[in-house]
Amino acid sequence: MRLPLDIDEALTWLRHGGDVQLFCDAIVWPQEPPESDALAQHRRRRSFAAYSGTLPIRVTVTLVAAFAGACPNLRPDMTCGAYDRRPRVCRIYPAEVNPFLPLDPAAKACPPDAWSDTGPLLMQTGKIIDAETAALVAQSRESDERDRFAKTYLCALLGYDIAALANEGFAIYAPERVRLEASLRAAQRASTQLDDQQPHSTHPWRFITNRASTSSTLASIGAIAGLTGHASASAQSPAYLGFFDAEASDSSQPPSPEAP
Ligand code: SF4
């Protein structure tokens, strides 16, 4: 269980003793998509430009509150012990921030009686109509767009340069709390002095994957890619959360990297 946070929320979470991780994934971005490509434009607004080898990519860095088991703010009586400062994602739940994810009650942890038709209406024909939730979703998207500038600095400050292929997994960095807090503040300060319209990383990125076919496909189009558990992994190497079983040989049909 992990809660996505914006930078201000991550600083609050850290200040109250919580842990925050960075989930990094990247998409192949050979050319700018048309304005009409809503899915690509959504991803573009949440990411920054970078290169892996000679391949243009876009990197998405998601800050998440990390904990094992139940949220540390959950009280024994199942109420929130941090209600006034709970993250925005908790206020939005069970609605989705991602406009391309339909709301699926079966995938949510709400008690059955939460889905009655007697309470205020949340959604209608796939659209959020509850004004407060809609405003929170809009704020969430705005902070994603704003924070990506600081996140380019954050990754440079922390020396993070590895991402999973989008929709295949995440590279997960778990920086020490004090170091992360200082880096987040420095990155926020630096980003306010930026007049670039588009954030871009100044250091090269590498892909990590647990599938040999993905690694060889990425390498064949100019990216730098390596397999999880490789001997060159160091203490700075991220953990890997894959959505697919590991694949040691590249004898199977390689998947096409997602592109806009
Ligand atoms: S609402 Fe409170 S207890 Fe529930 S996940 Fe959010 S912070 Fe944790």
PDB file of C-alpha atoms and ligand atoms in Angstrom:
ATOM      1  CA  MET A   1       0.000   0.000   0.000  1.00  0.00           C
ATOM      2  CA  ARG A   2       1.512   3.318  -1.030  1.00  0.00           C
ATOM      3  CA  LEU A   3       0.032   6.791  -1.260  1.00  0.00           C
ATOM      4  CA  PRO A   4       1.126   9.100  -4.105  1.00  0.00           C
ATOM      5  CA  LEU A   5       2.115  12.536  -2.767  1.00  0.00           C
ATOM      6  CA  ASP A   6       2.987  15.892  -4.246  1.00  0.00           C
ATOM      7  CA  ILE A   7       6.185  17.554  -3.030  1.00  0.00           C
ATOM      8  CA  ASP A   8       4.545  19.624  -0.290  1.00  0.00           C
ATOM      9  CA  GLU A   9       2.703  16.548   0.946  1.00  0.00           C
ATOM     10  CA  ALA A  10       5.918  14.510   0.870  1.00  0.00           C
ATOM     11  CA  LEU A  11       7.611  17.136   3.047  1.00  0.00           C
ATOM     12  CA  THR A  12       4.689  16.989   5.496  1.00  0.00           C
ATOM     13  CA  TRP A  13       4.797  13.175   5.528  1.00  0.00           C
ATOM     14  CA  LEU A  14       8.548  13.228   6.216  1.00  0.00           C
ATOM     15  CA  ARG A  15       8.161  15.853   8.948  1.00  0.00           C
ATOM     16  CA  HIS A  16       5.785  13.523  10.774  1.00  0.00           C
ATOM     17  CA  GLY A  17       8.247  10.646  10.673  1.00  0.00           C
ATOM     18  CA  GLY A  18       7.002   8.821   7.579  1.00  0.00           C
ATOM     19  CA  ASP A  19       9.054   7.343   4.757  1.00  0.00           C
ATOM     20  CA  VAL A  20       8.838   8.497   1.155  1.00  0.00           C
ATOM     21  CA  GLN A  21      10.045   6.635  -1.908  1.00  0.00           C
ATOM     22  CA  LEU A  22      10.519   7.621  -5.546  1.00  0.00           C
ATOM     23  CA  PHE A  23       8.858   5.428  -8.177  1.00  0.00           C
ATOM     24  CA  CYS A  24      10.503   6.015 -11.558  1.00  0.00           C
ATOM     25  CA  ASP A  25       9.277   4.868 -14.937  1.00  0.00           C
ATOM     26  CA  ALA A  26       9.900   6.122 -18.447  1.00  0.00           C
ATOM     27  CA  ILE A  27       8.335   5.964 -21.859  1.00  0.00           C
ATOM     28  CA  VAL A  28       9.990   5.984 -25.262  1.00  0.00           C
ATOM     29  CA  TRP A  29       9.299   9.392 -26.820  1.00  0.00           C
ATOM     30  CA  PRO A  30      10.689   9.509 -30.376  1.00  0.00           C
ATOM     31  CA  GLN A  31       8.578  12.496 -31.382  1.00  0.00           C
ATOM     32  CA  GLU A  32       6.114  14.935 -29.893  1.00  0.00           C
ATOM     33  CA  PRO A  33       2.561  13.598 -30.078  1.00  0.00           C
ATOM     34  CA  PRO A  34      -0.285  15.661 -31.554  1.00  0.00           C
ATOM     35  CA  GLU A  35      -2.410  17.754 -29.197  1.00  0.00           C
ATOM     36  CA  SER A  36      -5.302  15.427 -30.001  1.00  0.00           C
ATOM     37  CA  ASP A  37      -3.511  12.464 -28.367  1.00  0.00           C
ATOM     38  CA  ALA A  38      -5.032  12.909 -24.909  1.00  0.00           C
ATOM     39  CA  LEU A  39      -3.263   9.934 -23.316  1.00  0.00           C
ATOM     40  CA  ALA A  40       0.189  11.078 -24.485  1.00  0.00           C
ATOM     41  CA  GLN A  41      -0.527  14.658 -23.436  1.00  0.00           C
ATOM     42  CA  HIS A  42      -1.560  13.428 -19.987  1.00  0.00           C
ATOM     43  CA  ARG A  43       1.726  11.568 -19.622  1.00  0.00           C
ATOM     44  CA  ARG A  44       3.659  14.528 -20.982  1.00  0.00           C
ATOM     45  CA  ARG A  45       2.232  16.843 -18.322  1.00  0.00           C
ATOM     46  CA  ARG A  46       3.447  14.501 -15.574  1.00  0.00           C
ATOM     47  CA  SER A  47       6.957  13.856 -16.877  1.00  0.00           C
ATOM     48  CA  PHE A  48      10.223  15.459 -17.937  1.00  0.00           C
ATOM     49  CA  ALA A  49      12.271  14.950 -21.056  1.00  0.00           C
ATOM     50  CA  ALA A  50      15.506  12.958 -20.957  1.00  0.00           C
ATOM     51  CA  TYR A  51      17.726  10.704 -23.037  1.00  0.00           C
ATOM     52  CA  SER A  52      18.673   7.098 -22.529  1.00  0.00           C
ATOM     53  CA  GLY A  53      21.664   6.617 -24.798  1.00  0.00           C
ATOM     54  CA  THR A  54      20.500   8.174 -28.065  1.00  0.00           C
ATOM     55  CA  LEU A  55      16.825   7.499 -27.396  1.00  0.00           C
ATOM     56  CA  PRO A  56      14.522  10.377 -26.371  1.00  0.00           C
ATOM     57  CA  ILE A  57      12.369   9.375 -23.421  1.00  0.00           C
ATOM     58  CA  ARG A  58      10.105  10.949 -20.845  1.00  0.00           C
ATOM     59  CA  VAL A  59      10.608  10.090 -17.195  1.00  0.00           C
ATOM     60  CA  THR A  60       7.812  10.124 -14.620  1.00  0.00           C
ATOM     61  CA  VAL A  61       8.838  10.292 -10.970  1.00  0.00           C
ATOM     62  CA  THR A  62       6.099   9.628  -8.430  1.00  0.00           C
ATOM     63  CA  LEU A  63       6.677  10.362  -4.754  1.00  0.00           C
ATOM     64  CA  VAL A  64       4.890   7.862  -2.550  1.00  0.00           C
ATOM     65  CA  ALA A  65       4.345   7.461   1.178  1.00  0.00           C
ATOM     66  CA  ALA A  66       5.753   4.017   1.881  1.00  0.00           C
ATOM     67  CA  PHE A  67       4.743   1.721   4.724  1.00  0.00           C
ATOM     68  CA  ALA A  68       4.287  -1.955   5.337  1.00  0.00           C
ATOM     69  CA  GLY A  69       0.772  -3.045   6.242  1.00  0.00           C
ATOM     70  CA  ALA A  70      -1.856  -0.492   7.232  1.00  0.00           C
ATOM     71  CA  CYS A  71      -1.280   3.249   6.971  1.00  0.00           C
ATOM     72  CA  PRO A  72       0.517   4.461  10.117  1.00  0.00           C
ATOM     73  CA  ASN A  73      -2.219   7.085  10.545  1.00  0.00           C
ATOM     74  CA  LEU A  74      -4.992   4.501  10.736  1.00  0.00           C
ATOM     75  CA  ARG A  75      -6.388   4.246  14.280  1.00  0.00           C
ATOM     76  CA  PRO A  76      -7.716   1.031  15.814  1.00  0.00           C
ATOM     77  CA  ASP A  77     -11.275   2.371  15.397  1.00  0.00           C
ATOM     78  CA  MET A  78     -10.560   2.672  11.615  1.00  0.00           C
ATOM     79  CA  THR A  79     -10.583   6.475  11.631  1.00  0.00           C
ATOM     80  CA  CYS A  80      -7.742   8.595  10.300  1.00  0.00           C
ATOM     81  CA  GLY A  81      -5.344   9.941  12.922  1.00  0.00           C
ATOM     82  CA  ALA A  82      -4.147  12.650  10.546  1.00  0.00           C
ATOM     83  CA  TYR A  83      -7.468  13.670   9.094  1.00  0.00           C
ATOM     84  CA  ASP A  84      -6.715  17.392   8.724  1.00  0.00           C
ATOM     85  CA  ARG A  85      -3.399  16.781   6.987  1.00  0.00           C
ATOM     86  CA  ARG A  86      -4.261  13.594   5.109  1.00  0.00           C
ATOM     87  CA  PRO A  87      -2.859  13.528   1.565  1.00  0.00           C
ATOM     88  CA  ARG A  88      -5.001  14.704  -1.320  1.00  0.00           C
ATOM     89  CA  VAL A  89      -5.205  11.189  -2.721  1.00  0.00           C
ATOM     90  CA  CYS A  90      -7.050  10.134   0.461  1.00  0.00           C
ATOM     91  CA  ARG A  91      -9.539  12.961  -0.054  1.00  0.00           C
ATOM     92  CA  ILE A  92     -10.093  11.931  -3.672  1.00  0.00           C
ATOM     93  CA  TYR A  93     -10.501   8.198  -2.990  1.00  0.00           C
ATOM     94  CA  PRO A  94     -12.244   6.220  -4.398  1.00  0.00           C
ATOM     95  CA  ALA A  95     -12.274   8.436  -7.514  1.00  0.00           C
ATOM     96  CA  GLU A  96      -9.336   8.163  -9.901  1.00  0.00           C
ATOM     97  CA  VAL A  97      -6.904  11.004 -10.658  1.00  0.00           C
ATOM     98  CA  ASN A  98      -5.921   9.385 -13.947  1.00  0.00           C
ATOM     99  CA  PRO A  99      -8.699  10.279 -16.435  1.00  0.00           C
ATOM    100  CA  PHE A 100      -7.985   7.071 -18.366  1.00  0.00           C
ATOM    101  CA  LEU A 101      -8.715   4.799 -15.415  1.00  0.00           C
ATOM    102  CA  PRO A 102     -12.420   3.982 -15.038  1.00  0.00           C
ATOM    103  CA  LEU A 103     -13.731   3.802 -11.491  1.00  0.00           C
ATOM    104  CA  ASP A 104     -14.044   0.131 -10.607  1.00  0.00           C
ATOM    105  CA  PRO A 105     -15.808  -0.441  -7.256  1.00  0.00           C
ATOM    106  CA  ALA A 106     -14.537  -4.038  -7.202  1.00  0.00           C
ATOM    107  CA  ALA A 107     -10.966  -2.752  -7.154  1.00  0.00           C
ATOM    108  CA  LYS A 108     -11.581  -0.433  -4.200  1.00  0.00           C
ATOM    109  CA  ALA A 109     -11.373  -1.164  -0.491  1.00  0.00           C
ATOM    110  CA  CYS A 110     -14.592   0.657   0.411  1.00  0.00           C
ATOM    111  CA  PRO A 111     -17.201  -1.186   2.507  1.00  0.00           C
ATOM    112  CA  PRO A 112     -20.178  -2.341   0.391  1.00  0.00           C
ATOM    113  CA  ASP A 113     -22.559   0.196   1.940  1.00  0.00           C
ATOM    114  CA  ALA A 114     -20.336   3.023   0.630  1.00  0.00           C
ATOM    115  CA  TRP A 115     -21.742   2.245  -2.836  1.00  0.00           C
ATOM    116  CA  SER A 116     -25.371   3.010  -1.981  1.00  0.00           C
ATOM    117  CA  ASP A 117     -27.435   5.334  -4.153  1.00  0.00           C
ATOM    118  CA  THR A 118     -28.618   7.393  -1.184  1.00  0.00           C
ATOM    119  CA  GLY A 119     -25.502   9.495  -0.621  1.00  0.00           C
ATOM    120  CA  PRO A 120     -24.166  12.377  -2.699  1.00  0.00           C
ATOM    121  CA  LEU A 121     -23.480  11.481  -6.323  1.00  0.00           C
ATOM    122  CA  LEU A 122     -19.772  11.053  -7.089  1.00  0.00           C
ATOM    123  CA  MET A 123     -19.795  10.194 -10.779  1.00  0.00           C
ATOM    124  CA  GLN A 124     -22.211  10.133 -13.664  1.00  0.00           C
ATOM    125  CA  THR A 125     -21.551   8.626 -17.102  1.00  0.00           C
ATOM    126  CA  GLY A 126     -17.861   8.287 -16.275  1.00  0.00           C
ATOM    127  CA  LYS A 127     -17.449  11.906 -15.157  1.00  0.00           C
ATOM    128  CA  ILE A 128     -16.776  13.147 -11.630  1.00  0.00           C
ATOM    129  CA  ILE A 129     -19.662  15.435 -10.760  1.00  0.00           C
ATOM    130  CA  ASP A 130     -18.997  15.933  -7.055  1.00  0.00           C
ATOM    131  CA  ALA A 131     -17.586  19.485  -7.110  1.00  0.00           C
ATOM    132  CA  GLU A 132     -15.165  19.044  -4.205  1.00  0.00           C
ATOM    133  CA  THR A 133     -13.690  15.825  -5.628  1.00  0.00           C
ATOM    134  CA  ALA A 134     -13.442  17.331  -9.107  1.00  0.00           C
ATOM    135  CA  ALA A 135     -11.550  20.333  -7.672  1.00  0.00           C
ATOM    136  CA  LEU A 136      -9.159  18.031  -5.790  1.00  0.00           C
ATOM    137  CA  VAL A 137      -8.475  15.989  -8.927  1.00  0.00           C
ATOM    138  CA  ALA A 138      -7.752  19.213 -10.826  1.00  0.00           C
ATOM    139  CA  GLN A 139      -5.358  20.318  -8.048  1.00  0.00           C
ATOM    140  CA  SER A 140      -3.630  16.951  -8.180  1.00  0.00           C
ATOM    141  CA  ARG A 141      -3.037  17.246 -11.916  1.00  0.00           C
ATOM    142  CA  GLU A 142      -1.767  20.820 -11.483  1.00  0.00           C
ATOM    143  CA  SER A 143       0.720  19.785  -8.806  1.00  0.00           C
ATOM    144  CA  ASP A 144       1.923  16.884 -10.996  1.00  0.00           C
ATOM    145  CA  GLU A 145       2.598  19.372 -13.765  1.00  0.00           C
ATOM    146  CA  ARG A 146       4.304  21.883 -11.460  1.00  0.00           C
ATOM    147  CA  ASP A 147       6.375  19.343  -9.487  1.00  0.00           C
ATOM    148  CA  ARG A 148       8.046  17.726 -12.497  1.00  0.00           C
ATOM    149  CA  PHE A 149      10.379  20.754 -12.714  1.00  0.00           C
ATOM    150  CA  ALA A 150      11.599  20.174  -9.170  1.00  0.00           C
ATOM    151  CA  LYS A 151      11.767  16.426  -9.785  1.00  0.00           C
ATOM    152  CA  THR A 152      14.369  16.880 -12.532  1.00  0.00           C
ATOM    153  CA  TYR A 153      16.545  18.657  -9.949  1.00  0.00           C
ATOM    154  CA  LEU A 154      15.707  16.143  -7.280  1.00  0.00           C
ATOM    155  CA  CYS A 155      16.947  13.213  -9.379  1.00  0.00           C
ATOM    156  CA  ALA A 156      20.124  15.127 -10.287  1.00  0.00           C
ATOM    157  CA  LEU A 157      20.786  15.999  -6.629  1.00  0.00           C
ATOM    158  CA  LEU A 158      20.248  12.426  -5.475  1.00  0.00           C
ATOM    159  CA  GLY A 159      22.098  10.874  -8.413  1.00  0.00           C
ATOM    160  CA  TYR A 160      19.057   8.870  -9.525  1.00  0.00           C
ATOM    161  CA  ASP A 161      19.140   7.889 -13.184  1.00  0.00           C
ATOM    162  CA  ILE A 162      17.379   4.523 -13.529  1.00  0.00           C
ATOM    163  CA  ALA A 163      13.759   3.969 -14.553  1.00  0.00           C
ATOM    164  CA  ALA A 164      11.601   1.000 -15.442  1.00  0.00           C
ATOM    165  CA  LEU A 165       9.798   0.878 -18.756  1.00  0.00           C
ATOM    166  CA  ALA A 166       6.332   2.389 -18.277  1.00  0.00           C
ATOM    167  CA  ASN A 167       3.564  -0.194 -17.848  1.00  0.00           C
ATOM    168  CA  GLU A 168       6.146  -2.877 -17.129  1.00  0.00           C
ATOM    169  CA  GLY A 169       7.218  -1.866 -13.636  1.00  0.00           C
ATOM    170  CA  PHE A 170       8.845   0.753 -11.440  1.00  0.00           C
ATOM    171  CA  ALA A 171      12.386   1.438 -10.312  1.00  0.00           C
ATOM    172  CA  ILE A 172      12.044   2.326  -6.637  1.00  0.00           C
ATOM    173  CA  TYR A 173      14.473   4.550  -4.779  1.00  0.00           C
ATOM    174  CA  ALA A 174      14.221   4.759  -0.989  1.00  0.00           C
ATOM    175  CA  PRO A 175      16.420   7.675   0.097  1.00  0.00           C
ATOM    176  CA  GLU A 176      17.251   8.321   3.720  1.00  0.00           C
ATOM    177  CA  ARG A 177      14.671  10.692   5.216  1.00  0.00           C
ATOM    178  CA  VAL A 178      16.904  13.662   6.143  1.00  0.00           C
ATOM    179  CA  ARG A 179      18.696  13.563   2.815  1.00  0.00           C
ATOM    180  CA  LEU A 180      15.421  13.422   0.907  1.00  0.00           C
ATOM    181  CA  GLU A 181      13.901  16.315   2.841  1.00  0.00           C
ATOM    182  CA  ALA A 182      16.938  18.528   2.186  1.00  0.00           C
ATOM    183  CA  SER A 183      16.988  17.548  -1.494  1.00  0.00           C
ATOM    184  CA  LEU A 184      13.263  18.193  -1.932  1.00  0.00           C
ATOM    185  CA  ARG A 185      13.627  21.682  -0.467  1.00  0.00           C
ATOM    186  CA  ALA A 186      16.669  22.434  -2.618  1.00  0.00           C
ATOM    187  CA  ALA A 187      14.914  21.127  -5.731  1.00  0.00           C
ATOM    188  CA  GLN A 188      11.823  23.219  -5.012  1.00  0.00           C
ATOM    189  CA  ARG A 189      13.965  26.350  -4.602  1.00  0.00           C
ATOM    190  CA  ALA A 190      15.902  25.653  -7.794  1.00  0.00           C
ATOM    191  CA  SER A 191      12.768  24.982  -9.822  1.00  0.00           C
ATOM    192  CA  THR A 192      11.261  28.369  -8.965  1.00  0.00           C
ATOM    193  CA  GLN A 193      14.180  30.053 -10.745  1.00  0.00           C
ATOM    194  CA  LEU A 194      13.611  28.078 -13.911  1.00  0.00           C
ATOM    195  CA  ASP A 195      12.148  29.822 -16.911  1.00  0.00           C
ATOM    196  CA  ASP A 196      12.130  26.774 -19.188  1.00  0.00           C
ATOM    197  CA  GLN A 197       8.731  25.881 -20.526  1.00  0.00           C
ATOM    198  CA  GLN A 198       9.637  22.220 -20.567  1.00  0.00           C
ATOM    199  CA  PRO A 199      11.641  20.447 -17.853  1.00  0.00           C
ATOM    200  CA  HIS A 200      14.428  18.198 -19.046  1.00  0.00           C
ATOM    201  CA  SER A 201      17.023  16.082 -17.325  1.00  0.00           C
ATOM    202  CA  THR A 202      20.643  17.028 -17.909  1.00  0.00           C
ATOM    203  CA  HIS A 203      21.999  13.544 -17.148  1.00  0.00           C
ATOM    204  CA  PRO A 204      21.519  10.322 -19.135  1.00  0.00           C
ATOM    205  CA  TRP A 205      19.020   7.727 -17.900  1.00  0.00           C
ATOM    206  CA  ARG A 206      19.122   3.944 -17.940  1.00  0.00           C
ATOM    207  CA  PHE A 207      16.302   1.429 -18.095  1.00  0.00           C
ATOM    208  CA  ILE A 208      16.009  -1.478 -15.735  1.00  0.00           C
ATOM    209  CA  THR A 209      13.821  -4.496 -16.473  1.00  0.00           C
ATOM    210  CA  ASN A 210      13.330  -8.092 -15.362  1.00  0.00           C
ATOM    211  CA  ARG A 211      12.724  -9.238 -18.950  1.00  0.00           C
ATOM    212  CA  ALA A 212      15.636  -9.924 -21.277  1.00  0.00           C
ATOM    213  CA  SER A 213      13.466  -9.296 -24.339  1.00  0.00           C
ATOM    214  CA  THR A 214      12.666  -5.773 -23.112  1.00  0.00           C
ATOM    215  CA  SER A 215      16.321  -5.092 -22.418  1.00  0.00           C
ATOM    216  CA  SER A 216      17.424  -6.207 -25.888  1.00  0.00           C
ATOM    217  CA  THR A 217      14.569  -4.335 -27.599  1.00  0.00           C
ATOM    218  CA  LEU A 218      15.458  -1.114 -25.801  1.00  0.00           C
ATOM    219  CA  ALA A 219      19.153  -1.574 -26.586  1.00  0.00           C
ATOM    220  CA  SER A 220      18.308  -2.147 -30.265  1.00  0.00           C
ATOM    221  CA  ILE A 221      16.724   1.308 -30.481  1.00  0.00           C
ATOM    222  CA  GLY A 222      19.607   3.121 -28.817  1.00  0.00           C
ATOM    223  CA  ALA A 223      18.672   3.038 -25.116  1.00  0.00           C
ATOM    224  CA  ILE A 224      20.848   1.943 -22.221  1.00  0.00           C
ATOM    225  CA  ALA A 225      19.099  -0.973 -20.561  1.00  0.00           C
ATOM    226  CA  GLY A 226      20.050  -3.610 -18.034  1.00  0.00           C
ATOM    227  CA  LEU A 227      18.511  -6.536 -16.231  1.00  0.00           C
ATOM    228  CA  THR A 228      17.592  -6.602 -12.551  1.00  0.00           C
ATOM    229  CA  GLY A 229      20.066  -8.375 -10.310  1.00  0.00           C
ATOM    230  CA  HIS A 230      22.982  -7.579 -12.592  1.00  0.00           C
ATOM    231  CA  ALA A 231      26.421  -7.849 -11.014  1.00  0.00           C
ATOM    232  CA  SER A 232      27.067  -4.108 -11.441  1.00  0.00           C
ATOM    233  CA  ALA A 233      24.195  -3.219  -9.104  1.00  0.00           C
ATOM    234  CA  SER A 234      25.336  -0.998  -6.216  1.00  0.00           C
ATOM    235  CA  ALA A 235      23.925   0.327  -2.945  1.00  0.00           C
ATOM    236  CA  GLN A 236      22.577   3.244  -4.967  1.00  0.00           C
ATOM    237  CA  SER A 237      20.711   0.888  -7.325  1.00  0.00           C
ATOM    238  CA  PRO A 238      16.913   1.047  -7.053  1.00  0.00           C
ATOM    239  CA  ALA A 239      14.681  -1.862  -6.175  1.00  0.00           C
ATOM    240  CA  TYR A 240      12.495  -3.146  -8.999  1.00  0.00           C
ATOM    241  CA  LEU A 241       8.759  -3.719  -8.883  1.00  0.00           C
ATOM    242  CA  GLY A 242       7.780  -5.615 -12.028  1.00  0.00           C
ATOM    243  CA  PHE A 243       4.277  -6.265 -13.298  1.00  0.00           C
ATOM    244  CA  PHE A 244       5.368  -9.375 -15.212  1.00  0.00           C
ATOM    245  CA  ASP A 245       7.283 -12.525 -14.424  1.00  0.00           C
ATOM    246  CA  ALA A 246      11.031 -12.332 -14.835  1.00  0.00           C
ATOM    247  CA  GLU A 247      12.287 -13.623 -18.149  1.00  0.00           C
ATOM    248  CA  ALA A 248      15.889 -14.710 -18.353  1.00  0.00           C
ATOM    249  CA  SER A 249      16.283 -15.380 -22.055  1.00  0.00           C
ATOM    250  CA  ASP A 250      15.371 -13.204 -24.975  1.00  0.00           C
ATOM    251  CA  SER A 251      14.176 -16.094 -27.103  1.00  0.00           C
ATOM    252  CA  SER A 252      10.526 -15.044 -26.899  1.00  0.00           C
ATOM    253  CA  GLN A 253       8.926 -12.360 -28.978  1.00  0.00           C
ATOM    254  CA  PRO A 254      10.106  -8.990 -27.621  1.00  0.00           C
ATOM    255  CA  PRO A 255       7.363  -6.563 -26.578  1.00  0.00           C
ATOM    256  CA  SER A 256       7.244  -3.216 -28.328  1.00  0.00           C
ATOM    257  CA  PRO A 257       8.145  -0.362 -25.992  1.00  0.00           C
ATOM    258  CA  GLU A 258       5.130   1.861 -25.520  1.00  0.00           C
ATOM    259  CA  ALA A 259       5.426   5.048 -27.550  1.00  0.00           C
ATOM    260  CA  PRO A 260       3.120   8.037 -27.817  1.00  0.00           C
TER     261      PRO A 260
HETATM  262  S1  SF4 B   1      -7.088   8.662   5.151  1.00  0.00           S
HETATM  263 FE1  SF4 B   1      -5.593   8.747   6.850  1.00  0.00          FE
HETATM  264  S2  SF4 B   1      -5.426   6.629   7.572  1.00  0.00           S
HETATM  265 FE2  SF4 B   1      -6.377   6.554   5.532  1.00  0.00          FE
HETATM  266  S3  SF4 B   1      -4.661   6.237   4.119  1.00  0.00           S
HETATM  267 FE3  SF4 B   1      -5.037   8.457   4.252  1.00  0.00          FE
HETATM  268  S4  SF4 B   1      -3.623   9.210   5.862  1.00  0.00           S
HETATM  269 FE4  SF4 B   1      -3.793   6.978   6.067  1.00  0.00          FE
END
